[in-house]
Amino acid sequence: MIFNKSLDNVSIYEAGKPIELVVREFGIDPHDIVKLASNENPYGTCDAVADIIARKSVSAFVYPDDSMYELKDALANEYQVVPQNIVIGAGSDQVIEFCIHAKCHTNSKVLMAKTTFAMYEIYAKQVGATILKTPSDAHNLDEFREIYKNEGSDIIFLCLPNNPLGECLDAKDVYSFLDEVDSNTLVILDGAYQEFASYKDGAKKIIPSEVINKYPNVIYLGTFSKAYGLGGMRVGYGISNEEIIKVLHKVRPPFNITTLSLAGAIEALKHKGFVQMGIEKNFSQMKRYEDYATSKGLRFIPSYTNFITIYMDGFVSKDVAYELLKLGIIVRDMTGYGFNAIRITIGRDEQNSKVFNALDLILSDKK
Ligand SMILES: *Cc1c(COP(=O)(O)O)cnc(C)c1O
């Protein structure tokens, strides 16, 4: 069968391995498995959020409120914007898809960092757009400027902070870059880990209301999957000016968020203390990873997120990841990104201790 030609060079997104797979393949008890591959919140959500999701299940036969009025209202309050500035997606992933579909076609160009969130490229290639990447792995705005000046671009992605490397640009540098971008180029600021970055260093904090007031060509993306602990509910959002949001609604399918997702997200916004606790613990546990890596002579990338990328100097990262998997620990091998490194989501105290014990075994075996 002949398919859309554009799909010929689209690769399938490789999601972090699910617990079920490790249970099946290695016969490990699901309770003993430590899943640190998808940057989920290891503290989950608070009881109030779990309760409301359970209670709403009796209304699961009714379509959700497609206007998503309550969630938009809550987010508008949170970010000091109006509901007309907001579009909701099944994860911010879906908002990325809306942006690409609204703006790009076969002759379009999409500019991004060399090593960044894989979905930018996948969605752009689906519509046949040309991908432009800066030469350095991490975000380097001078390289973005250079390519943009020479080639132009319909969309520019900045991932702040960047997944899978964990580095983050300063907000003031992002703003001065935005000053130089043409009003017909859509700039997507992906803030999936902004809650973490702005806690660690205020200089990284992007303020969506300021950005969209000053730059009519920018959209800010946020998600409930990371700091808010609702990855399984699939809720993300885009904040931009009304004109852009209106167009994005043209490509949004009806009822794209479930009733349970809406209720969970609305409730989660009311429990900031819980989220804050998770963020604080994240960075105190991250310190343990930094100390561990240093003690083993392994380099790591200082991270503004809830994961850390550690180079496996002297070892083969793919093998290390597989040995960890056999011990029931799921991490992300970075070989596919061209890095001899593993990316580990920062887990709970006892999960991280398991990782260190397992790495002790694996790294002493191989050297
Ligand atoms: C996790 C993540 C997202 C979005 O995840 P959703 O679950 O689809 O909201 C977006 N961008 C980056 C960089 C991410 O890591």
Coordinates of C-alpha atoms and ligand atoms in Angstrom, one line a residue:
M1 CA 0.0 0.0 0.0
I2 CA 1.2 3.5 -0.8
F3 CA 1.2 5.9 2.2
N4 CA 1.9 9.5 2.7
K5 CA 5.5 9.9 1.4
S6 CA 6.4 12.2 4.2
L7 CA 6.1 9.3 6.7
D8 CA 9.0 7.4 5.0
N9 CA 11.6 9.2 7.2
V10 CA 9.5 9.4 10.3
S11 CA 10.8 7.2 13.1
I12 CA 8.5 5.8 15.7
Y13 CA 8.8 7.5 19.2
E14 CA 10.6 5.1 21.6
A15 CA 8.7 5.6 24.9
G16 CA 10.4 4.6 28.2
K17 CA 9.9 1.0 28.9
P18 CA 6.7 0.2 30.9
I19 CA 6.8 -1.8 34.1
E20 CA 4.7 -4.5 32.5
L21 CA 7.4 -5.3 30.0
V22 CA 10.0 -5.8 32.6
V23 CA 7.7 -8.1 34.6
R24 CA 7.1 -10.2 31.4
E25 CA 10.7 -10.3 30.2
F26 CA 12.6 -10.8 33.4
G27 CA 9.9 -12.2 35.8
I28 CA 10.5 -9.5 38.3
D29 CA 7.8 -8.6 40.8
P30 CA 6.1 -5.4 39.7
H31 CA 6.6 -4.0 43.3
D32 CA 10.4 -4.4 43.0
I33 CA 10.6 -2.5 39.7
V34 CA 12.1 1.0 39.8
K35 CA 10.8 3.0 36.8
L36 CA 13.0 6.0 36.2
A37 CA 12.8 6.4 32.5
S38 CA 10.0 8.8 31.7
N39 CA 10.5 11.7 34.1
E40 CA 7.3 11.0 36.0
N41 CA 6.8 12.4 39.5
P42 CA 7.8 9.7 41.9
Y43 CA 5.6 11.1 44.6
G44 CA 2.5 10.8 42.4
T45 CA -0.4 13.2 43.3
C46 CA -2.0 14.0 46.6
D47 CA -5.0 12.0 47.9
A48 CA -7.5 14.7 46.9
V49 CA -6.6 14.4 43.3
A50 CA -6.8 10.6 43.3
D51 CA -10.2 10.8 45.1
I52 CA -11.7 13.2 42.6
I53 CA -10.6 11.1 39.7
A54 CA -12.2 8.0 41.3
R55 CA -15.4 9.9 42.1
K56 CA -15.7 11.2 38.6
S57 CA -15.6 7.7 37.1
V58 CA -19.3 7.3 37.6
S59 CA -19.8 10.0 35.0
A60 CA -17.5 8.4 32.5
F61 CA -20.4 7.7 30.1
V62 CA -21.0 11.4 29.6
Y63 CA -18.7 13.3 27.1
P64 CA -16.5 15.8 28.9
D65 CA -17.1 19.5 28.8
D66 CA -15.5 20.4 25.5
S67 CA -15.1 24.1 26.4
M68 CA -12.9 22.9 29.3
Y69 CA -14.1 26.1 31.0
E70 CA -13.1 25.2 34.6
L71 CA -9.6 24.1 33.7
K72 CA -9.0 27.1 31.5
D73 CA -10.3 29.3 34.2
A74 CA -8.0 27.8 36.8
L75 CA -5.0 28.0 34.4
A76 CA -5.8 31.6 33.5
N77 CA -5.7 32.5 37.2
E78 CA -2.5 30.6 37.7
Y79 CA -0.8 32.4 34.9
Q80 CA -2.5 35.8 35.0
V81 CA -4.0 35.5 31.5
V82 CA -7.5 35.0 30.2
P83 CA -9.1 31.7 29.2
Q84 CA -9.0 32.8 25.5
N85 CA -5.2 32.6 25.8
I86 CA -5.3 28.9 26.5
V87 CA -5.6 25.7 24.5
I88 CA -5.7 22.3 26.2
G89 CA -4.1 19.2 24.7
A90 CA -3.9 15.5 25.6
G91 CA -0.5 16.2 27.0
S92 CA 1.5 19.2 25.8
D93 CA 2.6 16.7 23.1
Q94 CA -0.8 17.2 21.4
V95 CA -0.4 21.0 21.6
I96 CA 3.0 20.6 19.7
E97 CA 1.0 18.6 17.1
F98 CA -1.6 21.3 16.9
C99 CA 1.1 24.0 16.3
I100 CA 2.8 22.0 13.6
H101 CA -0.4 21.2 11.8
A102 CA -1.6 24.8 12.0
K103 CA 1.6 26.3 10.7
C104 CA 3.5 23.8 8.6
H105 CA 3.3 22.1 5.2
T106 CA 5.8 20.4 2.9
N107 CA 7.8 23.5 2.2
S108 CA 8.1 24.6 5.8
K109 CA 11.2 24.7 8.0
V110 CA 11.4 23.9 11.7
L111 CA 14.4 24.9 13.7
M112 CA 15.5 23.2 16.9
A113 CA 18.5 22.2 19.0
K114 CA 20.5 19.1 17.9
T115 CA 19.6 17.1 21.0
T116 CA 16.1 17.9 22.2
F117 CA 12.6 16.4 22.6
A118 CA 12.1 13.8 19.9
M119 CA 8.5 14.7 19.2
Y120 CA 9.3 18.1 17.7
E121 CA 11.0 16.3 14.8
I122 CA 8.5 13.5 14.5
Y123 CA 5.5 15.9 14.2
A124 CA 7.3 18.2 11.8
K125 CA 8.3 15.3 9.5
Q126 CA 4.7 14.0 9.5
V127 CA 3.8 17.1 7.4
G128 CA 6.9 16.9 5.3
A129 CA 8.6 19.9 6.8
T130 CA 12.4 20.3 6.7
I131 CA 14.2 20.0 10.0
L132 CA 17.0 22.4 10.8
K133 CA 19.2 21.7 13.8
T134 CA 21.9 23.7 15.5
P135 CA 25.3 22.0 15.6
S136 CA 25.8 21.9 19.3
D137 CA 23.9 19.5 21.4
A138 CA 22.7 21.9 24.1
H139 CA 20.8 25.1 23.2
N140 CA 23.1 27.8 21.8
L141 CA 21.2 30.9 20.8
D142 CA 24.0 32.2 18.6
E143 CA 23.7 29.1 16.5
F144 CA 19.9 29.5 16.3
R145 CA 20.5 33.1 15.2
E146 CA 23.0 32.1 12.5
I147 CA 20.7 29.4 11.0
Y148 CA 17.6 31.6 11.3
K149 CA 19.4 34.5 9.5
N150 CA 20.6 32.3 6.7
E151 CA 17.6 30.0 6.2
G152 CA 14.6 31.4 8.0
S153 CA 12.2 29.1 9.7
D154 CA 8.4 28.7 10.2
I155 CA 8.7 27.3 13.7
I156 CA 11.5 27.5 16.3
F157 CA 11.4 25.2 19.3
L158 CA 13.2 26.2 22.5
C159 CA 13.0 23.5 25.2
L160 CA 13.4 25.3 28.6
P161 CA 14.9 23.3 30.3
N162 CA 15.9 20.8 27.6
N163 CA 14.9 17.2 27.6
P164 CA 17.0 14.9 27.4
L165 CA 20.0 16.9 28.5
G166 CA 18.6 18.9 31.4
E167 CA 20.4 22.3 30.6
C168 CA 18.4 25.5 30.5
L169 CA 18.8 28.9 28.9
D170 CA 18.3 32.1 31.0
A171 CA 15.0 33.8 30.5
K172 CA 16.7 37.2 29.6
D173 CA 18.7 35.5 26.8
V174 CA 15.5 33.9 25.5
Y175 CA 13.8 37.3 25.5
S176 CA 16.6 39.0 23.6
F177 CA 16.5 36.2 21.1
L178 CA 12.7 36.7 20.7
D179 CA 13.3 40.4 19.9
E180 CA 15.1 39.3 16.8
V181 CA 12.6 36.8 15.4
D182 CA 10.2 37.8 12.7
S183 CA 6.5 38.0 13.6
N184 CA 5.6 35.3 11.1
T185 CA 7.8 32.7 12.8
L186 CA 6.0 30.8 15.5
V187 CA 8.3 30.3 18.5
I188 CA 7.4 27.4 20.8
L189 CA 8.7 27.7 24.4
D190 CA 8.4 24.2 25.9
G191 CA 8.1 24.7 29.6
A192 CA 7.5 21.0 30.5
Y193 CA 10.1 21.3 33.4
Q194 CA 9.7 25.0 34.1
E195 CA 8.5 24.4 37.6
F196 CA 11.8 22.6 38.4
A197 CA 14.1 25.1 36.6
S198 CA 12.5 28.2 38.1
Y199 CA 12.7 26.7 41.6
K200 CA 16.4 25.9 41.2
D201 CA 17.3 29.3 39.6
G202 CA 15.0 32.3 39.2
A203 CA 17.0 33.4 36.2
K204 CA 15.4 30.5 34.2
K205 CA 11.8 31.5 35.0
I206 CA 9.7 32.2 31.9
I207 CA 6.6 34.3 32.6
P208 CA 4.0 33.3 30.0
S209 CA 1.8 36.4 30.5
E210 CA 4.8 38.8 29.9
V211 CA 6.0 36.8 26.9
I212 CA 2.6 36.7 25.1
N213 CA 2.0 40.4 25.8
K214 CA 5.3 41.3 24.3
Y215 CA 5.6 38.7 21.6
P216 CA 2.5 37.9 19.5
N217 CA 4.3 35.1 17.8
V218 CA 5.2 33.0 20.8
I219 CA 3.4 30.1 22.5
Y220 CA 4.3 28.7 25.9
L221 CA 3.7 25.0 26.6
G222 CA 3.1 23.5 30.1
T223 CA 2.1 20.1 31.2
F224 CA 0.6 18.2 34.2
S225 CA 2.7 15.2 33.4
K226 CA 5.9 16.2 35.2
A227 CA 5.8 18.3 38.4
Y228 CA 2.1 17.8 38.8
G229 CA 2.4 14.0 38.7
L230 CA -0.4 13.3 36.2
G231 CA 1.4 11.7 33.3
G232 CA -1.2 9.0 33.0
M233 CA -4.0 11.6 32.7
R234 CA -2.6 13.2 29.6
V235 CA -3.2 16.9 30.2
G236 CA -1.1 19.8 28.8
Y237 CA -1.7 23.3 27.6
G238 CA -0.6 26.1 25.4
I239 CA -0.6 29.8 26.3
S240 CA -0.5 32.4 23.5
N241 CA -2.4 35.3 22.1
E242 CA -6.0 34.9 21.1
E243 CA -5.4 34.8 17.4
I244 CA -3.0 31.8 17.6
I245 CA -5.2 30.0 20.1
K246 CA -8.2 30.4 17.8
V247 CA -6.3 28.8 14.9
L248 CA -5.1 25.9 17.1
H249 CA -8.7 25.2 18.0
K250 CA -9.4 24.5 14.3
V251 CA -7.0 21.5 14.4
R252 CA -8.1 20.3 17.9
P253 CA -10.3 17.2 17.9
P254 CA -13.5 17.5 20.0
F255 CA -13.3 16.0 23.5
N256 CA -9.6 15.6 23.4
I257 CA -9.3 15.4 27.2
T258 CA -11.2 13.0 29.3
T259 CA -13.6 13.9 32.1
L260 CA -11.3 12.3 34.6
S261 CA -8.2 14.2 33.3
L262 CA -10.0 17.5 33.5
A263 CA -11.1 16.8 37.1
G264 CA -7.6 15.6 38.1
A265 CA -5.8 18.6 36.6
I266 CA -8.2 21.2 38.2
E267 CA -7.8 19.6 41.6
A268 CA -4.0 19.3 41.2
L269 CA -3.8 23.1 40.8
K270 CA -5.3 23.5 44.2
H271 CA -2.6 21.6 46.0
K272 CA 0.6 23.6 45.3
G273 CA 2.2 22.5 48.6
F274 CA 2.3 18.9 47.4
V275 CA 3.8 19.8 44.1
Q276 CA 6.4 22.1 45.9
M277 CA 7.3 19.2 48.2
G278 CA 8.1 17.0 45.2
I279 CA 10.2 19.7 43.6
E280 CA 12.2 20.3 46.8
K281 CA 12.8 16.6 47.3
N282 CA 13.8 16.3 43.6
F283 CA 16.7 18.6 44.0
S284 CA 17.9 17.1 47.4
Q285 CA 17.8 13.7 45.8
M286 CA 19.6 15.0 42.7
K287 CA 22.5 16.0 44.9
R288 CA 22.9 12.3 45.7
Y289 CA 23.3 11.5 42.0
E290 CA 25.8 14.3 41.5
D291 CA 27.8 13.1 44.5
Y292 CA 27.6 9.5 43.3
A293 CA 28.7 10.3 39.8
T294 CA 31.6 12.4 41.1
S295 CA 32.7 9.6 43.5
K296 CA 32.8 7.2 40.5
G297 CA 34.6 9.7 38.3
L298 CA 31.6 9.9 35.9
R299 CA 30.7 13.2 34.2
F300 CA 27.1 14.5 34.4
I301 CA 25.2 17.4 32.9
P302 CA 24.1 19.8 35.6
S303 CA 20.3 19.6 35.4
Y304 CA 17.4 22.0 35.9
T305 CA 14.8 19.2 35.6
N306 CA 13.7 16.0 37.4
F307 CA 16.3 13.8 35.6
I308 CA 20.0 13.7 35.2
T309 CA 22.2 12.6 32.3
I310 CA 25.3 10.8 33.4
Y311 CA 28.1 9.9 31.0
M312 CA 29.2 6.3 31.2
D313 CA 32.9 7.0 30.5
G314 CA 34.8 3.8 30.4
F315 CA 31.7 1.7 30.0
V316 CA 29.0 1.2 27.3
S317 CA 25.8 3.0 28.3
K318 CA 23.6 0.5 26.4
D319 CA 25.1 -2.4 28.4
V320 CA 24.8 -0.5 31.7
A321 CA 21.1 0.3 30.9
Y322 CA 20.5 -3.4 30.1
E323 CA 22.2 -4.6 33.3
L324 CA 20.1 -2.2 35.3
L325 CA 17.0 -3.5 33.5
K326 CA 17.9 -7.0 34.5
L327 CA 17.9 -5.8 38.1
G328 CA 14.5 -4.2 37.7
I329 CA 15.6 -0.6 37.2
I330 CA 14.4 1.1 34.1
V331 CA 16.5 4.1 32.8
R332 CA 16.9 5.8 29.4
D333 CA 20.0 4.8 27.4
M334 CA 21.1 7.8 25.3
T335 CA 23.0 5.9 22.6
G336 CA 20.2 6.8 20.1
Y337 CA 20.9 10.5 20.7
G338 CA 24.6 9.9 20.0
F339 CA 25.6 9.9 23.7
N340 CA 27.4 7.3 25.7
A341 CA 25.2 8.2 28.7
I342 CA 22.1 7.2 30.6
R343 CA 19.3 9.5 31.6
I344 CA 17.8 8.7 35.0
T345 CA 14.7 10.3 36.4
I346 CA 15.3 11.3 40.0
G347 CA 13.2 8.9 42.1
R348 CA 12.3 8.6 45.8
D349 CA 15.1 8.2 48.3
E350 CA 14.8 4.4 48.5
Q351 CA 14.5 4.0 44.7
N352 CA 17.7 6.1 44.2
S353 CA 19.5 4.0 46.8
K354 CA 18.6 0.9 44.7
V355 CA 20.1 2.6 41.6
F356 CA 23.3 3.3 43.4
N357 CA 23.6 -0.2 44.7
A358 CA 22.9 -1.6 41.3
L359 CA 25.4 0.7 39.6
D360 CA 28.0 -0.3 42.2
L361 CA 27.6 -3.9 41.1
I362 CA 27.5 -3.2 37.4
L363 CA 30.4 -0.6 37.3
S364 CA 32.7 -2.7 39.4
D365 CA 32.1 -5.8 37.3
K366 CA 33.0 -4.2 34.0
K367 CA 36.0 -2.1 34.7
Ligands
LIG1 C1 7.3 15.3 28.9 C2 7.5 16.3 28.0 C3 6.5 17.0 27.3 C4 5.0 16.7 27.3 O1 4.6 15.6 27.9 P1 3.0 15.4 27.9 O2 2.9 14.2 28.8 O3 2.6 15.1 26.5 O4 2.4 16.6 28.4 C5 6.8 18.0 26.4 N1 8.0 18.4 26.2 C6 9.0 17.8 26.9 C7 10.4 18.4 26.7 C8 8.8 16.8 27.8 O5 9.9 16.2 28.4

